[in-house]
Coordinates of C-alpha atoms and ligand atoms in Angstrom, one line a residue:
M206 CA 0.0 0.1 0.4
T207 CA 1.4 3.6 -1.2
T208 CA 1.7 5.8 1.5
F209 CA 0.3 9.7 1.3
I210 CA 4.1 11.1 1.3
E211 CA 4.4 9.0 -1.9
Q212 CA 1.3 9.7 -3.4
L213 CA 2.3 13.4 -2.7
A214 CA 5.2 12.8 -4.2
R215 CA 4.3 10.4 -7.2
M216 CA 1.8 13.8 -8.6
A217 CA 4.5 16.3 -8.0
E218 CA 7.3 14.2 -10.3
Q219 CA 3.7 13.9 -12.7
N220 CA 2.7 17.7 -12.8
F221 CA 6.9 19.1 -13.0
V222 CA 6.4 22.6 -14.0
D223 CA 8.6 24.5 -15.9
F224 CA 8.6 27.6 -15.3
S225 CA 10.6 28.7 -17.6
V226 CA 7.7 28.3 -20.2
T227 CA 5.1 30.6 -18.9
P228 CA 4.2 32.7 -21.7
S229 CA 4.5 36.2 -20.9
H230 CA 7.8 38.1 -19.5
P231 CA 8.2 38.0 -15.7
R232 CA 10.7 41.4 -16.6
R233 CA 8.2 43.4 -16.7
L234 CA 6.5 43.1 -13.2
V235 CA 10.0 43.8 -12.0
P236 CA 10.9 47.3 -11.4
A237 CA 13.8 48.7 -12.9
H238 CA 15.6 49.5 -9.5
I239 CA 15.0 45.8 -8.8
Q240 CA 16.1 45.0 -12.1
S241 CA 19.6 46.3 -11.0
L242 CA 20.4 45.8 -7.3
T243 CA 23.7 44.2 -6.5
P244 CA 23.1 41.4 -3.3
Y245 CA 24.5 41.2 -0.1
L246 CA 26.6 38.5 -1.1
P247 CA 27.7 37.0 2.8
G248 CA 30.8 34.6 2.7
R249 CA 29.5 30.5 1.5
P250 CA 28.7 28.7 4.0
P251 CA 32.2 26.0 5.4
W252 CA 30.3 22.3 4.2
Q253 CA 30.5 24.2 0.6
L254 CA 34.3 24.8 1.0
Q255 CA 34.9 22.0 2.7
K256 CA 33.1 19.9 0.0
E257 CA 34.9 21.6 -3.0
L258 CA 38.5 21.8 -0.9
G259 CA 37.9 18.3 -0.5
I260 CA 39.3 19.0 3.2
D261 CA 37.5 17.8 7.0
H262 CA 37.5 21.5 8.5
F263 CA 37.3 25.0 8.0
I264 CA 38.2 27.8 10.4
N265 CA 35.8 30.8 8.9
L266 CA 36.9 33.9 10.3
A267 CA 35.2 35.2 7.7
S268 CA 32.0 37.0 9.2
N269 CA 32.2 38.3 12.2
E270 CA 30.9 35.9 14.8
N271 CA 32.2 34.6 17.9
P272 CA 34.1 31.8 18.2
L273 CA 33.1 30.4 21.7
G274 CA 29.2 29.0 20.0
P275 CA 25.9 30.5 22.3
P276 CA 25.8 30.6 25.2
E277 CA 24.9 27.8 27.4
S278 CA 22.0 29.6 29.6
A279 CA 20.7 31.0 25.8
L280 CA 20.1 26.6 24.8
R281 CA 18.9 25.9 27.9
A282 CA 16.0 28.4 28.0
M283 CA 15.5 27.4 24.0
T284 CA 15.0 23.7 25.2
R285 CA 12.3 25.0 27.8
A286 CA 10.3 27.1 25.4
F287 CA 10.7 24.4 22.3
P288 CA 8.0 22.3 23.2
E289 CA 5.5 25.5 23.2
V290 CA 6.2 26.3 19.4
N291 CA 3.0 25.0 17.8
R292 CA 2.1 28.5 19.2
Y293 CA 2.6 32.0 17.6
P294 CA 5.4 34.0 19.2
E295 CA 4.5 36.2 22.1
S296 CA 3.6 39.4 19.5
G297 CA 5.5 41.8 20.5
G298 CA 8.0 40.4 22.2
L299 CA 7.0 42.5 25.3
L300 CA 9.2 39.5 27.9
L301 CA 12.1 40.9 25.6
R302 CA 11.7 44.3 25.4
E303 CA 10.7 44.9 29.0
S304 CA 14.0 42.6 30.2
L305 CA 16.0 45.2 27.6
A306 CA 13.7 48.2 29.0
E307 CA 15.1 47.6 32.1
H308 CA 18.6 47.0 31.4
Y309 CA 18.7 49.7 29.6
R310 CA 16.7 52.1 32.2
V311 CA 14.3 53.3 29.7
K312 CA 11.1 52.7 29.4
L313 CA 8.9 50.2 27.2
N314 CA 8.1 51.8 24.6
N315 CA 11.1 53.5 23.4
V316 CA 12.3 49.4 22.7
V317 CA 12.0 47.2 19.4
I318 CA 13.1 43.6 18.3
G319 CA 13.5 42.3 15.3
S320 CA 14.6 39.2 13.9
G321 CA 18.1 40.6 13.7
S322 CA 19.7 44.4 13.7
E323 CA 19.2 44.3 10.4
S324 CA 15.1 43.8 10.0
I325 CA 14.9 47.0 12.0
M326 CA 16.7 48.4 9.6
A327 CA 14.9 47.4 7.2
N328 CA 11.4 48.3 8.7
I329 CA 13.0 52.1 9.9
I330 CA 13.7 52.5 6.0
R331 CA 10.1 51.3 5.1
A332 CA 8.8 53.1 7.8
F333 CA 10.3 56.5 6.8
L334 CA 11.5 56.8 3.3
H335 CA 9.9 57.8 0.5
G336 CA 10.1 60.0 -3.1
D337 CA 12.4 62.3 -3.4
D338 CA 13.7 61.2 0.2
E339 CA 18.0 60.7 0.7
V340 CA 19.8 58.6 2.8
L341 CA 23.5 60.1 3.8
T342 CA 26.2 57.8 4.9
S343 CA 30.1 56.8 4.3
E344 CA 31.9 54.8 1.6
G345 CA 33.6 51.6 3.3
T346 CA 30.5 51.0 5.9
F347 CA 28.0 48.2 6.6
I348 CA 26.8 46.9 2.9
G349 CA 23.9 45.8 4.7
L350 CA 22.1 49.1 4.8
Y351 CA 23.3 50.5 0.7
V352 CA 21.7 47.1 -0.5
L353 CA 17.9 47.3 1.4
V354 CA 18.4 51.5 0.2
H355 CA 18.5 51.0 -2.9
A356 CA 15.9 48.2 -2.9
H357 CA 13.4 50.4 -1.8
G358 CA 14.7 53.3 -4.9
V359 CA 15.3 56.1 -2.9
A360 CA 19.2 57.8 -3.3
L361 CA 21.2 56.5 -1.7
K362 CA 24.0 59.3 -1.1
M363 CA 28.2 57.9 0.4
V364 CA 31.1 61.0 1.5
P365 CA 34.8 59.1 1.7
L366 CA 35.8 57.5 4.7
K367 CA 39.0 59.3 6.0
N368 CA 42.0 57.5 7.6
Y369 CA 39.7 54.4 7.5
R370 CA 37.0 56.8 9.7
F371 CA 33.8 57.8 9.2
D372 CA 34.8 61.5 7.9
L373 CA 31.3 63.5 10.3
E374 CA 32.4 66.5 9.0
A375 CA 32.0 66.4 5.4
M376 CA 29.1 63.8 6.1
A377 CA 27.5 67.0 8.2
C378 CA 28.5 69.7 4.5
A379 CA 26.4 66.9 2.5
I380 CA 23.7 67.5 4.3
T381 CA 20.9 68.5 2.0
D382 CA 17.2 69.4 2.1
K383 CA 16.5 65.5 0.6
T384 CA 18.6 64.1 3.2
K385 CA 15.8 61.8 5.4
I386 CA 17.8 59.4 7.0
I387 CA 21.9 59.8 8.3
Y388 CA 23.1 56.2 8.2
L389 CA 26.3 55.9 11.5
C390 CA 28.2 53.2 12.3
N391 CA 29.9 52.8 15.4
P392 CA 32.1 50.9 15.4
N393 CA 32.6 50.9 12.1
N394 CA 32.3 47.4 10.2
P395 CA 35.2 47.1 8.0
T396 CA 37.5 49.1 9.5
G397 CA 36.7 48.8 13.3
T398 CA 37.4 52.6 13.8
I399 CA 35.4 54.8 16.2
F400 CA 34.5 57.9 15.9
T401 CA 34.5 60.1 18.9
R402 CA 32.4 61.4 21.6
E403 CA 33.9 65.3 21.1
E404 CA 32.9 64.4 16.5
F405 CA 29.4 62.4 17.9
D406 CA 28.6 65.5 19.1
A407 CA 30.2 68.4 17.0
F408 CA 28.7 66.6 13.8
I409 CA 24.5 66.3 15.5
A410 CA 24.6 69.8 16.1
K411 CA 25.0 70.8 12.6
V412 CA 21.7 67.3 11.8
P413 CA 18.5 68.8 11.3
E414 CA 16.0 67.9 14.1
H415 CA 13.9 65.8 11.5
V416 CA 16.5 64.2 9.7
L417 CA 17.0 60.3 11.8
V418 CA 20.1 59.1 12.1
I419 CA 20.4 55.7 12.2
L420 CA 23.4 54.6 15.3
D421 CA 24.5 51.6 14.0
E422 CA 26.3 49.8 17.2
A423 CA 26.4 46.4 16.6
Y424 CA 29.6 45.7 17.7
H425 CA 29.7 48.2 20.9
E426 CA 30.3 46.2 23.6
F427 CA 33.2 45.0 21.8
T428 CA 35.2 48.8 23.2
M429 CA 34.8 48.0 26.9
G430 CA 33.5 51.0 27.8
L431 CA 36.7 53.2 26.2
P432 CA 36.4 56.6 27.2
E433 CA 36.4 58.1 24.2
F434 CA 33.7 55.8 22.7
P435 CA 30.0 57.9 22.5
D436 CA 27.5 55.1 23.2
S437 CA 24.0 56.2 22.4
M438 CA 22.5 55.2 25.6
S439 CA 24.4 58.5 27.5
Y440 CA 22.3 60.2 25.4
R441 CA 18.8 60.7 24.5
Y442 CA 18.8 62.9 21.1
D443 CA 14.1 62.7 19.9
N444 CA 15.9 62.0 16.0
V445 CA 18.1 59.4 16.8
L446 CA 17.4 55.2 16.6
T447 CA 20.5 52.8 17.8
L448 CA 20.0 49.1 17.0
R449 CA 22.2 46.8 19.0
T450 CA 21.5 42.6 18.4
F451 CA 22.9 39.6 19.7
S452 CA 24.9 38.1 16.5
K453 CA 27.9 38.7 17.9
V454 CA 29.2 39.3 21.4
Y455 CA 26.1 36.9 22.6
G456 CA 27.1 34.7 19.7
M457 CA 23.2 34.1 18.0
A458 CA 23.8 35.2 14.8
G459 CA 21.6 31.9 13.5
L460 CA 18.7 33.1 15.5
R461 CA 18.3 36.2 14.1
L462 CA 17.4 39.1 17.1
G463 CA 18.5 42.1 17.4
Y464 CA 17.1 46.0 19.0
G465 CA 16.5 49.5 18.1
L466 CA 16.0 51.6 21.0
G467 CA 14.8 55.6 20.8
H468 CA 12.2 58.0 21.1
D469 CA 8.9 56.0 21.4
Y470 CA 7.0 57.9 19.0
L471 CA 9.2 56.7 16.2
I472 CA 9.8 53.2 17.6
G473 CA 6.0 52.6 17.6
F474 CA 5.9 53.0 14.4
V475 CA 8.5 51.0 13.3
N476 CA 6.6 48.3 16.1
R477 CA 3.7 48.7 14.1
I478 CA 4.7 48.3 10.6
K479 CA 7.3 44.8 11.8
L480 CA 5.8 41.2 11.2
P481 CA 3.4 41.0 14.2
F482 CA 5.8 37.6 15.3
E483 CA 8.4 38.0 14.6
P484 CA 11.6 37.2 16.5
N485 CA 10.6 33.8 16.7
S486 CA 9.9 32.1 20.6
L487 CA 12.9 30.6 21.1
A488 CA 15.0 33.6 19.7
Q489 CA 13.4 35.4 22.5
A490 CA 13.9 33.0 24.9
A491 CA 17.2 33.0 24.2
G492 CA 17.3 36.8 24.4
L493 CA 15.9 37.2 27.3
A494 CA 18.7 34.3 28.9
A495 CA 22.3 35.6 26.8
L496 CA 21.1 39.1 28.8
A497 CA 21.3 38.0 32.2
D498 CA 24.2 35.9 30.9
T499 CA 27.2 37.8 32.2
D500 CA 30.1 35.8 32.5
F501 CA 29.0 34.5 28.8
L502 CA 30.0 38.4 27.5
E503 CA 32.8 38.2 29.7
R504 CA 34.5 35.3 28.6
S505 CA 33.5 36.5 25.0
L506 CA 35.0 40.4 25.5
K507 CA 38.3 38.7 26.7
N508 CA 38.5 35.8 24.6
N509 CA 38.5 38.8 21.7
L510 CA 41.1 40.7 23.8
I511 CA 43.6 38.6 24.1
G512 CA 43.2 37.5 19.9
R513 CA 42.7 40.5 19.0
S514 CA 46.0 42.0 20.4
M515 CA 48.0 38.7 19.4
L516 CA 46.9 39.2 16.0
A517 CA 47.8 42.7 15.6
D518 CA 50.9 42.2 17.3
E519 CA 51.9 39.2 14.5
F520 CA 50.8 41.2 11.3
S521 CA 52.9 44.0 12.8
R522 CA 55.3 41.5 12.8
L523 CA 54.6 40.6 9.3
G524 CA 55.1 43.8 8.5
L525 CA 51.6 44.4 7.4
R526 CA 49.2 47.9 7.7
Y527 CA 46.5 46.7 9.5
V528 CA 43.7 49.5 11.0
P529 CA 43.6 49.4 15.2
S530 CA 40.4 47.8 16.2
H531 CA 37.5 48.2 18.9
T532 CA 35.2 45.6 17.1
N533 CA 35.5 41.7 17.1
F534 CA 37.8 42.1 13.4
I535 CA 41.0 44.2 11.6
M536 CA 41.2 44.9 9.0
V537 CA 44.5 44.6 7.0
D538 CA 45.2 46.8 4.3
F539 CA 46.9 45.0 1.2
G540 CA 47.1 47.9 -0.8
S541 CA 46.8 45.9 -4.5
K542 CA 43.5 43.8 -4.6
Q543 CA 45.5 41.2 -6.6
K544 CA 47.1 40.9 -3.4
V545 CA 44.3 39.8 -1.7
A546 CA 42.7 37.6 -4.4
A547 CA 45.8 36.3 -4.1
L548 CA 46.0 35.4 -0.2
H549 CA 42.3 34.6 0.2
Q550 CA 42.3 31.5 -1.9
E551 CA 45.8 30.6 -1.0
L552 CA 44.0 30.6 2.7
L553 CA 41.3 29.6 1.5
K554 CA 42.9 26.3 -0.1
Q555 CA 44.5 25.4 3.5
G556 CA 40.7 25.4 4.8
I557 CA 40.8 29.1 6.5
A558 CA 37.7 31.6 5.0
I559 CA 38.4 35.8 5.6
R560 CA 36.7 38.4 4.5
P561 CA 37.8 40.2 0.9
L562 CA 36.5 43.8 0.6
H563 CA 35.8 44.3 -2.4
A564 CA 32.0 44.8 -2.6
F565 CA 33.0 47.6 0.5
G566 CA 34.3 49.9 -1.3
L567 CA 37.8 48.7 -0.1
P568 CA 38.9 46.1 -3.0
H569 CA 42.8 46.3 -1.2
C570 CA 41.3 45.0 1.8
L571 CA 40.7 42.1 4.1
R572 CA 39.1 42.2 7.0
V573 CA 40.4 38.9 9.6
T574 CA 37.3 38.1 12.3
V575 CA 38.9 37.0 15.6
G576 CA 38.8 33.7 16.2
L577 CA 39.4 31.1 19.0
P578 CA 43.1 31.2 20.2
A579 CA 44.2 27.9 17.9
E580 CA 42.5 29.4 15.3
N581 CA 44.3 32.9 15.1
E582 CA 47.3 31.4 14.9
A583 CA 47.0 28.6 12.5
L584 CA 45.7 31.5 10.7
I585 CA 48.8 33.2 11.5
N586 CA 51.2 30.5 10.6
A587 CA 49.4 30.1 6.9
M588 CA 50.2 34.1 6.6
Y589 CA 53.4 33.3 7.7
R590 CA 54.1 31.5 4.7
L591 CA 52.7 33.0 1.9
V592 CA 53.1 36.6 3.2
D593 CA 56.5 37.7 1.4
Ligands
PLP756 C1 28.2 47.1 11.4 C2 26.8 45.9 10.8 N1 24.9 45.7 11.8 C3 24.2 45.5 11.6 C4 24.7 43.9 10.8 C5 23.4 42.7 11.0 O1 23.7 42.2 12.0 P1 22.2 41.5 12.7 O2 23.1 39.4 12.7 O3 21.7 42.1 13.9 O4 21.4 41.2 11.6 C6 25.9 43.5 10.8 C7 26.5 42.2 10.5 O5 27.3 42.2 10.6 C8 26.6 44.5 11.1 O6 28.0 44.1 10.6

């Protein structure tokens, strides 16, 4: 006797539809700004590279992930939450929002959570941008923002970096009547640099009140209380929305969990247009546990500090031009895209992935994520063999 599943499989085989013979041309359905969109290409998954290269292990230092893995406390919280996944998540994620509000000493209505900080960024763009509005940012920053703005069909204006840093003075001069959103990333991905409290104060004084500033602080924990870092939670500006994430120091990139903080009037609209059931219930449970897990936070920061200074010392010994970093990665400037491509390929053959930065507009640079001590050592050993 055939099972229901087998019957379904046979029906699917018989009714296979080849979409390429659809008579009307689907291209006309797609607006020009979507047709010309360059997608964000994350690194290839390790299993794919392992298969291609015929190797059985892989060191992934390409995506600024936490090499320690997720916190045990988050794993336990998800196990406890799992029997309830037949239910929809608590809409709005009240418990996690309350916990974040308490953590930052703000009101519940100042907090939005989403499936990654990038999802919140997408909702901010959907909520506030239309028509002739322009977004202003820097070259050499988070490409996810570029893709979201282009996908929305509005203009993106970019100011060059200055010494690998956001040039806030030049950005202030580039504000026009059309500027609606300014995106700042501090510390910046992929350069690892910060702008200081003093520089931010001088900049924000020149930003009109009706212009929204997105302050992306995905890596802020790694600055470890540096006094000159303008931690946005020590400020209260009505037109600044801060974005933070559980993907980096909390080791939960695959769960997709981030949050936004800001004026309740603006946060209210972001909450209104977000998909009602994001983030999922396991991510919400894990986030609550991770936020309380100060031991894990400390271990992550310690591993990062030790690994980052070891990598920086070795890059100096190798005579490489690296940019001192306030994050969990370091950018190295090789001066030529050929050198970058060659090193990237050679390291891949040895089972080590790092990130070439052509998509960020920095084709002469590579970005290396801080790994576990043995991973950092393997990278440095390989570089001693490969770099002349
Ligand atoms: C600067 C910056 N912002 C946002 C993100 C996205 O974070 P999330 O995983 O919370 O969407 C990243 C991810 O690499 C990032 O580097």
